[in-house]
CSV table of C-alpha atoms and ligand atoms in Angstrom, one decimal:
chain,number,residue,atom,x,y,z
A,1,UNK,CA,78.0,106.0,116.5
A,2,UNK,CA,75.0,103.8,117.0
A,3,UNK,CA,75.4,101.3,119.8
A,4,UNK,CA,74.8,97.8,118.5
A,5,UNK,CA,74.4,95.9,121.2
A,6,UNK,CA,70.9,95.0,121.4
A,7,UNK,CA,70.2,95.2,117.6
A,8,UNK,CA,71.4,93.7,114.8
A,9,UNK,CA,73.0,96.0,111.7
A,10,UNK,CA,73.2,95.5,108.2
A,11,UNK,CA,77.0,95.4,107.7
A,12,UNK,CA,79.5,94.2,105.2
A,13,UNK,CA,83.0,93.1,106.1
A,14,UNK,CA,85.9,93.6,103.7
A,15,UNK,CA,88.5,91.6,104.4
A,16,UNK,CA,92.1,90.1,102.8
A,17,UNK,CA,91.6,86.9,104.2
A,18,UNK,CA,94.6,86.2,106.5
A,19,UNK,CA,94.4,84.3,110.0
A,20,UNK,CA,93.0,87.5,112.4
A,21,UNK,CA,90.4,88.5,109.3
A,22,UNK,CA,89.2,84.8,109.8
A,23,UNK,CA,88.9,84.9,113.7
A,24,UNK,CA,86.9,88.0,112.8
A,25,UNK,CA,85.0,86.4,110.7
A,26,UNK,CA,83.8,83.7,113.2
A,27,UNK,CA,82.9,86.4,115.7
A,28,UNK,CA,80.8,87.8,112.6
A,29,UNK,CA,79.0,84.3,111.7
A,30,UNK,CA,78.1,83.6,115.3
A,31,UNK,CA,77.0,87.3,116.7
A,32,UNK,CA,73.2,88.0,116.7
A,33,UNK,CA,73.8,91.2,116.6
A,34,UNK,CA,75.3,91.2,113.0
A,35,UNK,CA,73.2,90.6,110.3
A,36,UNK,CA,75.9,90.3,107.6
A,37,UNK,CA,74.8,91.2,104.3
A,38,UNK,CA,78.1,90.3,102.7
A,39,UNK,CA,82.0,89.4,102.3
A,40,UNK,CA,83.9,91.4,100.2
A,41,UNK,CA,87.9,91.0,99.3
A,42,UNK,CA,90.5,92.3,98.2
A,43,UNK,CA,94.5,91.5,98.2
A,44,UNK,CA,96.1,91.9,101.1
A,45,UNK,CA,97.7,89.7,103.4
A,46,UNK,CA,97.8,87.2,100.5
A,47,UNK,CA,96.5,87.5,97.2
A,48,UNK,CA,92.1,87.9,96.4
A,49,UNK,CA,91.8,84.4,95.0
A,50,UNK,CA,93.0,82.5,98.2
A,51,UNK,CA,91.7,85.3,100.4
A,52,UNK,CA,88.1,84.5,98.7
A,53,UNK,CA,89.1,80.9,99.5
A,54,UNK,CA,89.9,81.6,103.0
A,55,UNK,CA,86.7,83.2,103.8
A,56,UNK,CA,84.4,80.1,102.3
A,57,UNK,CA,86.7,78.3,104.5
A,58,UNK,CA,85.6,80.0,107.3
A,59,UNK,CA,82.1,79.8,106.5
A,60,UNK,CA,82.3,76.0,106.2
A,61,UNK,CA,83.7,75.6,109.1
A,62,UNK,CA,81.1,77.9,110.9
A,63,UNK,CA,77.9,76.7,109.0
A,64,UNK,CA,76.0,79.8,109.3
A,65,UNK,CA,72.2,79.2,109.1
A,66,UNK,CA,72.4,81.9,106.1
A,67,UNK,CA,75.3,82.2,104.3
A,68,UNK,CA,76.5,85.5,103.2
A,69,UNK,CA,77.7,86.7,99.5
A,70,UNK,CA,81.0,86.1,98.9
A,71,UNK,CA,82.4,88.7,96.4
A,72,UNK,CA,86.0,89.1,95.5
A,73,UNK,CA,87.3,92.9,94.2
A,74,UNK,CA,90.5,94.5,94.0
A,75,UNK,CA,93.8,92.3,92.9
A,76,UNK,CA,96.1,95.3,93.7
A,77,UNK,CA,96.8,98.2,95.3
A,78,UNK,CA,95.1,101.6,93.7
A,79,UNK,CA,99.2,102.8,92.4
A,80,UNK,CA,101.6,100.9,94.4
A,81,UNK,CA,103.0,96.8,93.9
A,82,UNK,CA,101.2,94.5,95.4
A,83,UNK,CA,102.8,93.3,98.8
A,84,UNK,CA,101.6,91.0,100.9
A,85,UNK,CA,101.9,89.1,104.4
A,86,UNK,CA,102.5,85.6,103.0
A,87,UNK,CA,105.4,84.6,105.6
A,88,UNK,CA,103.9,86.1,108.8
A,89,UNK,CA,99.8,84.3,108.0
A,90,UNK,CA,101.6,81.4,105.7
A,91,UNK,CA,101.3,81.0,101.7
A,92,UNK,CA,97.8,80.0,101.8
A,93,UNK,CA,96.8,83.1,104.4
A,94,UNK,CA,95.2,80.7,106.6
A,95,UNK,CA,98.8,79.2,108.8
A,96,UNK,CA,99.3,76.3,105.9
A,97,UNK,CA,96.2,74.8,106.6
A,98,UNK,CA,96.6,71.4,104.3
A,99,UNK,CA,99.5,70.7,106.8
A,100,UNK,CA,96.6,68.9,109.1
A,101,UNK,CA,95.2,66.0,108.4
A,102,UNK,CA,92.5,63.3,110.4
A,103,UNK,CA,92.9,60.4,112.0
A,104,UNK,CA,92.5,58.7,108.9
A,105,UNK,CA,95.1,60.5,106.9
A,106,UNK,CA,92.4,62.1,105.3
A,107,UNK,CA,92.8,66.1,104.7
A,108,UNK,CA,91.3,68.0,107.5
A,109,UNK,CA,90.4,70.7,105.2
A,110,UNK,CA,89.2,69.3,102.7
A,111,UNK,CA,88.9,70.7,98.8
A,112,UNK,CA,85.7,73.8,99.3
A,113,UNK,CA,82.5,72.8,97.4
A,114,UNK,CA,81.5,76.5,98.6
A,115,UNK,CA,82.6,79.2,95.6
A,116,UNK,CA,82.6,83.2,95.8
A,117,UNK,CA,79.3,85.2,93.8
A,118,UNK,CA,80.4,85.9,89.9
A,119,UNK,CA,79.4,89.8,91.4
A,120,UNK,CA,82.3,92.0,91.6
A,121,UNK,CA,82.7,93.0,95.3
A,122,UNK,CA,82.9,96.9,94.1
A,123,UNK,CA,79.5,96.4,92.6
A,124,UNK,CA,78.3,94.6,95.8
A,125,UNK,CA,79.2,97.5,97.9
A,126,UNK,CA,77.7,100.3,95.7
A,127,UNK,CA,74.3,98.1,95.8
A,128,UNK,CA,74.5,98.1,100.0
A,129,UNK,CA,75.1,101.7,99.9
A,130,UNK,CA,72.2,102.4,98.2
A,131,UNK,CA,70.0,99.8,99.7
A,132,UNK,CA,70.8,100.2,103.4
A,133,UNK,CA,72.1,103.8,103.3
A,134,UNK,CA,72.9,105.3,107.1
A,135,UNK,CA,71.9,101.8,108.1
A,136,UNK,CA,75.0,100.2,106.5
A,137,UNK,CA,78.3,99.8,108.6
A,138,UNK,CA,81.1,98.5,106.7
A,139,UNK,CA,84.2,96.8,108.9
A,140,UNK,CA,87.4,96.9,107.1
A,141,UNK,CA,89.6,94.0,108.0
A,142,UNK,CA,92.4,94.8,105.2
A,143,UNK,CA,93.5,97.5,102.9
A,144,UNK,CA,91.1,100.2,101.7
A,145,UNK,CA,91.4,99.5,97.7
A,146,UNK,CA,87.8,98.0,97.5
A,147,UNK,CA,86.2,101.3,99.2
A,148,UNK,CA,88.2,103.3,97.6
A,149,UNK,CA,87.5,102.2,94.2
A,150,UNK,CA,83.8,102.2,95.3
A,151,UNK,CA,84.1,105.5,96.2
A,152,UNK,CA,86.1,106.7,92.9
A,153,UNK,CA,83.1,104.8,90.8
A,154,UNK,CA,80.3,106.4,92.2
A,155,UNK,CA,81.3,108.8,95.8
A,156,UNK,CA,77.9,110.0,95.8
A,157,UNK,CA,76.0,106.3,96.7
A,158,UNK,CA,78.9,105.0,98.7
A,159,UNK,CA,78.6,108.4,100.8
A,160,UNK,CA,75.0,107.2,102.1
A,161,UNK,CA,76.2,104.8,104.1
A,162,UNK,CA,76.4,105.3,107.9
A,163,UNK,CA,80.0,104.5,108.9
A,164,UNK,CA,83.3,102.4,108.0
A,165,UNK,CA,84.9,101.1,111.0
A,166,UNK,CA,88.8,100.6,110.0
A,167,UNK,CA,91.4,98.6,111.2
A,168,UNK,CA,94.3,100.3,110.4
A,169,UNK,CA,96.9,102.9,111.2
A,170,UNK,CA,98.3,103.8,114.2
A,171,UNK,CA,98.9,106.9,116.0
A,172,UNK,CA,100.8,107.0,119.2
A,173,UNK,CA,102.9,103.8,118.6
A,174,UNK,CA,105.0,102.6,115.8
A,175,UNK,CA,103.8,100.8,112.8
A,176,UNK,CA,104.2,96.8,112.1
A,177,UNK,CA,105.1,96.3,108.5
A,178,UNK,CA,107.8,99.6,109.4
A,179,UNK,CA,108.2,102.2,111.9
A,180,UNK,CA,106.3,104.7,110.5
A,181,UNK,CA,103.2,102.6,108.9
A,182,UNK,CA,100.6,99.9,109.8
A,183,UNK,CA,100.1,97.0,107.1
A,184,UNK,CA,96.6,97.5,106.1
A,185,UNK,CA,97.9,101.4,105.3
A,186,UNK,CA,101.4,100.5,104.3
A,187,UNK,CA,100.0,98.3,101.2
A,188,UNK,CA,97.4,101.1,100.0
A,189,UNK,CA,98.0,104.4,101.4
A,190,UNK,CA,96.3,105.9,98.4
A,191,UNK,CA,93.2,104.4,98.5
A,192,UNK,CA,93.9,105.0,102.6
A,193,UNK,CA,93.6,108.9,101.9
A,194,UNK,CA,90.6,108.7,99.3
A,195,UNK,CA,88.7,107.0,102.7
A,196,UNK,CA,90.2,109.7,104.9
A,197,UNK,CA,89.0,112.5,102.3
A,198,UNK,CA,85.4,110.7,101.6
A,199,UNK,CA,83.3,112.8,104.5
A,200,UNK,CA,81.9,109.1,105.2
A,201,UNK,CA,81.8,109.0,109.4
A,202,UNK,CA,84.9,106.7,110.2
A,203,UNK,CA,86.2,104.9,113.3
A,204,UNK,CA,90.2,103.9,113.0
A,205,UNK,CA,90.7,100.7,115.1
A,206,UNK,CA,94.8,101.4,115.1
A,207,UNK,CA,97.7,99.1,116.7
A,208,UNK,CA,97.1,101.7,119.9
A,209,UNK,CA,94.5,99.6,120.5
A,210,UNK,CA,94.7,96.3,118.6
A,211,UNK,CA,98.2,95.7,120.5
A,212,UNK,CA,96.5,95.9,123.6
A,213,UNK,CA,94.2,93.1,122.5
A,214,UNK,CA,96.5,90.0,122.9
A,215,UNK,CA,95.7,86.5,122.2
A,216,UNK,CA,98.0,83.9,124.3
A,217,UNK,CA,98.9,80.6,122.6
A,218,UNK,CA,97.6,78.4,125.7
A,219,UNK,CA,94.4,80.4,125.5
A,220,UNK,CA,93.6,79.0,121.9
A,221,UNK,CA,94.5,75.6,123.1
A,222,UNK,CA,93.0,75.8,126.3
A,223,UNK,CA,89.9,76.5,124.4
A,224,UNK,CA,90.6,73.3,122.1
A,225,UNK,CA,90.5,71.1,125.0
A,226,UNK,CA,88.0,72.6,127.1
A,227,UNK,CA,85.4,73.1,123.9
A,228,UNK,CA,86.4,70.9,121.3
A,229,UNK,CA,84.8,71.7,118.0
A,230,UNK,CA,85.9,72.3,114.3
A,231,UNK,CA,85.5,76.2,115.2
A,232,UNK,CA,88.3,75.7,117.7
A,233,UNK,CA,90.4,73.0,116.3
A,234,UNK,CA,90.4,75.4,113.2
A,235,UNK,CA,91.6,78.8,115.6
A,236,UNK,CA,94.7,76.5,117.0
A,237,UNK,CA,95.1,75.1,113.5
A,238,UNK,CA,95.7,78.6,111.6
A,239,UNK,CA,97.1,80.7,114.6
A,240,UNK,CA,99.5,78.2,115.0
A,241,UNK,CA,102.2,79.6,112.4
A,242,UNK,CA,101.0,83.0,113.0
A,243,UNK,CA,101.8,82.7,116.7
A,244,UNK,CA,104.9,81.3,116.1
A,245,UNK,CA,105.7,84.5,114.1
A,246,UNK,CA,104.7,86.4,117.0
A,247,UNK,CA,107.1,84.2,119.3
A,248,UNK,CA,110.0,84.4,117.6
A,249,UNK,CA,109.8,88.0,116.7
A,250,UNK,CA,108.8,90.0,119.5
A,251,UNK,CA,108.9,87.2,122.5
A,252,UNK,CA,105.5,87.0,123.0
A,253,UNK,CA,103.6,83.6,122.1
A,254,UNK,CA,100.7,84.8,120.8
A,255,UNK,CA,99.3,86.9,118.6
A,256,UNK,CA,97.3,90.1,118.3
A,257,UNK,CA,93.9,90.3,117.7
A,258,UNK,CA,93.6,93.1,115.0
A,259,UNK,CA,90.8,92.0,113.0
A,260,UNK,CA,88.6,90.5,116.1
A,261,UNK,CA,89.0,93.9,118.0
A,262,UNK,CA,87.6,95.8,114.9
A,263,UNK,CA,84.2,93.6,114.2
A,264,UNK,CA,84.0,93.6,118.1
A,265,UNK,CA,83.7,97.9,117.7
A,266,UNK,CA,80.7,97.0,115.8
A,267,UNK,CA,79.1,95.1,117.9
A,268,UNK,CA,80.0,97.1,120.9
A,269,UNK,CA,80.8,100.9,120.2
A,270,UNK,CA,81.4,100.8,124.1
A,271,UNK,CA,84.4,98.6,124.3
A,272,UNK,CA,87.0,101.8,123.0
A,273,UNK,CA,87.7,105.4,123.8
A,274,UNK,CA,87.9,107.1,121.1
A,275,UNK,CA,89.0,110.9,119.7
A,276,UNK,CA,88.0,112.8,116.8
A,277,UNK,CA,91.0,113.9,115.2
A,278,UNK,CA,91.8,115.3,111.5
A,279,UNK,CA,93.9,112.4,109.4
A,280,UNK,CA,95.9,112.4,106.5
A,281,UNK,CA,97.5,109.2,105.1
A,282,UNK,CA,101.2,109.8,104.0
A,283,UNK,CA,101.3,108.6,100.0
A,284,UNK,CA,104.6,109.5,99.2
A,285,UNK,CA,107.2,109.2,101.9
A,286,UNK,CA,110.7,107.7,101.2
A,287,UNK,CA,110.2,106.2,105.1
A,288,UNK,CA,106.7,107.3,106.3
A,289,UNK,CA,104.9,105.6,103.3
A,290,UNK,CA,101.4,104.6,104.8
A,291,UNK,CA,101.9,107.0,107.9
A,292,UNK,CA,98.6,107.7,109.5
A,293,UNK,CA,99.4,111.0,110.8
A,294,UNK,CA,96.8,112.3,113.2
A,295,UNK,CA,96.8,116.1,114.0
A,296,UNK,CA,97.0,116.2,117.9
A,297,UNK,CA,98.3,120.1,118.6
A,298,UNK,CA,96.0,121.4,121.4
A,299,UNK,CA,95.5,124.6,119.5
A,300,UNK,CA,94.9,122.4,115.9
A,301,UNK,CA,93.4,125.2,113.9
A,302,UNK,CA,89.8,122.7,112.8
A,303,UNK,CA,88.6,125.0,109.9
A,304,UNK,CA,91.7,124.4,108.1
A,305,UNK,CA,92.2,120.9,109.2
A,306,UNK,CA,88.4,119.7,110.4
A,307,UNK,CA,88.3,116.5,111.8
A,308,UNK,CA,87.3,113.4,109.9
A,309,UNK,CA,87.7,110.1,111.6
A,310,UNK,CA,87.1,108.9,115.5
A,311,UNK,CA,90.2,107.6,117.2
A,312,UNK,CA,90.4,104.2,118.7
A,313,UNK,CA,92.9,104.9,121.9
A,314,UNK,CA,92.0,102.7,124.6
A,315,UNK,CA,90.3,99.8,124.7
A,316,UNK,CA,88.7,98.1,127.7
A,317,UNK,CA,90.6,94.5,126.5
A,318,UNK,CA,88.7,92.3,129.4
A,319,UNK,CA,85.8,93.5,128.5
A,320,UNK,CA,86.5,92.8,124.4
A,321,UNK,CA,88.3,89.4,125.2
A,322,UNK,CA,85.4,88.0,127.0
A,323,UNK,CA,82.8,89.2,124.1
A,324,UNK,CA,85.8,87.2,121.6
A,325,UNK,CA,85.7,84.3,124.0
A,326,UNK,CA,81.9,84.1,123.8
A,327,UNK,CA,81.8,84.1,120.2
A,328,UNK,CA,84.8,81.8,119.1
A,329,UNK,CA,85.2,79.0,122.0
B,1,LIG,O1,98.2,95.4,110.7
B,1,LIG,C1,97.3,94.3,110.9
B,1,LIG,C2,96.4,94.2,109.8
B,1,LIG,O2,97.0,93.9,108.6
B,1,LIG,C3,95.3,93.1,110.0
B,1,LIG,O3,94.1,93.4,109.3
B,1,LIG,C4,96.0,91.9,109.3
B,1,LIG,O4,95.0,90.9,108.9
B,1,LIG,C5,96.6,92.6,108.1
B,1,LIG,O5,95.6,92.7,107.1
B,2,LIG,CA1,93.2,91.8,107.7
């Protein structure tokens, strides 16, 4: 994997728009080495309409000098319902955001003037493919639907581009959304296994590593008193439900930093450890639905199962919280 840290990358996020994709995002807006070519979404966390939303949000809060295309893509899942995370990232996937107001009584977030492209993102990412080729990284921040349907429309363009670097899965510890399956995988396991079958290089940023990544509640407000800005008055506004969730549910007030930890592997390869294992995505299991089951047997036999995706399982987390830290505070 090229190492990114003293060049900036065409790349492409794909995101479902909930409160880690937006931290992510902010990382994204403010790293010179990211030239971000474009947005795309999907439904996930919440549905593509107020995930497309959620990411102009983000962008008027950062004011990027350029601002990138923002293209929405798949309402649903390739075959299964749509499920999403609306009570752990709140109904609008951003922690109930008109909740906050000014001093004036005025909305703090007010009504966007920003809207997404009238391009569809699936088109979007077949054009990127074939522009930027091997130079194109795409980070996915939510279920695989939009890459998959790219690569179901035309598998011979979207195979040009260099890697996809997924957050997802999870292979030594237990799922979130249930024991056996991680939520990104869990909502779209089908389009999950058309990425794992594509031949496109891939690096899995799993919970192995994205649970070692925590984000402390006195951190974020720490940051809002130390740096006050709109960036981090907005990061303590929208983690604020999200942490709660955290809180309440597994004692720990906070919350993970998934999505961060996945655009921060783009920037620097160097902050994981990472294994190349063969992995299949379970589509059909009564319980294991959206298992990512990695082959680990010493004596795997590789010309029946040849690997196809490098392993996030350690992550050096100082080192990736201080790049965070840089980018958001
Ligand atoms: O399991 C965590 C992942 O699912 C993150 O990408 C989060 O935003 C949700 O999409
Ligand atoms: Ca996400």
């Amino acid at each position: 994997m090229t190492n990114l840290s003293n060049q900036s990358t065409p790349l492409i996020i794909d995101t479902d728009g909930g409160v880690d994709d937006a931290l992510a995002l902010i990382m994204a807006l403010n790293s010179p080495q990211i030239d971000l070519k474009a947005i795309t979404v999907l439904a996930g966390n919440i549905d593509v309409d107020r995930a497309a939303k959620n990411v102009l949000r983000v962008i008027s809060i950062v004011e990027p000098d350029k601002i990138p295309t923002v293209a929405k893509g798949c309402e649903k899942p390739l075959v299964n319902p749509p499920f999403n995370a609306a009570g752990i990232h709140g109904t609008d996937g951003l922690g109930e955001l008109y909740r906050f107001q000014q001093a004036d009584g005025s909305p703090r977030y007010p009504q966007l003037t920003l809207e997404p492209a009238d391009e569809n993102a699936i088109d979007i990412l077949l054009k990127a493919a074939q522009n930027y080729g091997e130079n194109l990284t795409i980070v996915a921040l939510g279920p695989l639907t939009n890459i998959a349907t790219a690569l179901q429309q035309d598998a011979e363009t979207m195979k040009k581009i260099g890697r996809i670097i997924i957050m997802g899965g999870a292979v030594k510890v237990p799922g979130n959304i249930s024991a056996a399956a991680e939520f990104n995988f869990f909502v779209d396991p089908h389009a999950a296994q058309v990425v794992m079958e594509s031949g496109i290089p891939l690096t899995l940023v799993g919970l192995d590593v994205a649970m070692k990544a925590p984000l402390p509640r006195a951190v974020v407000e720490e940051n809002l008193q130390k740096h006050p800005s709109k960036i981090t008055q907005f990061i303590a506004d929208c983690t604020e439900i999200y942490m709660a969730f955290y809180r309440d549910n597994e004692g720990f007030y906070g919350c993970y930093l998934h999505d961060p930890l996945a655009l921060a592997v783009a920037i620097d390869p160097s902050l994981v450890k990472t294994e190349l294992l063969y992995m299949v995505v379970e589509t059909e299991g009564r319980f294991t639905k959206g298992l990512s089951l990695a082959d680990l047997r010493d004596r795997r036999d590789e010309s029946e199962n040849p690997p196809n995706i490098d392993v996030c399982l350690d992550v050096d987390t100082q080192k990736f919280l201080q790049l965070f830290e840089q980018l958001v505070a």
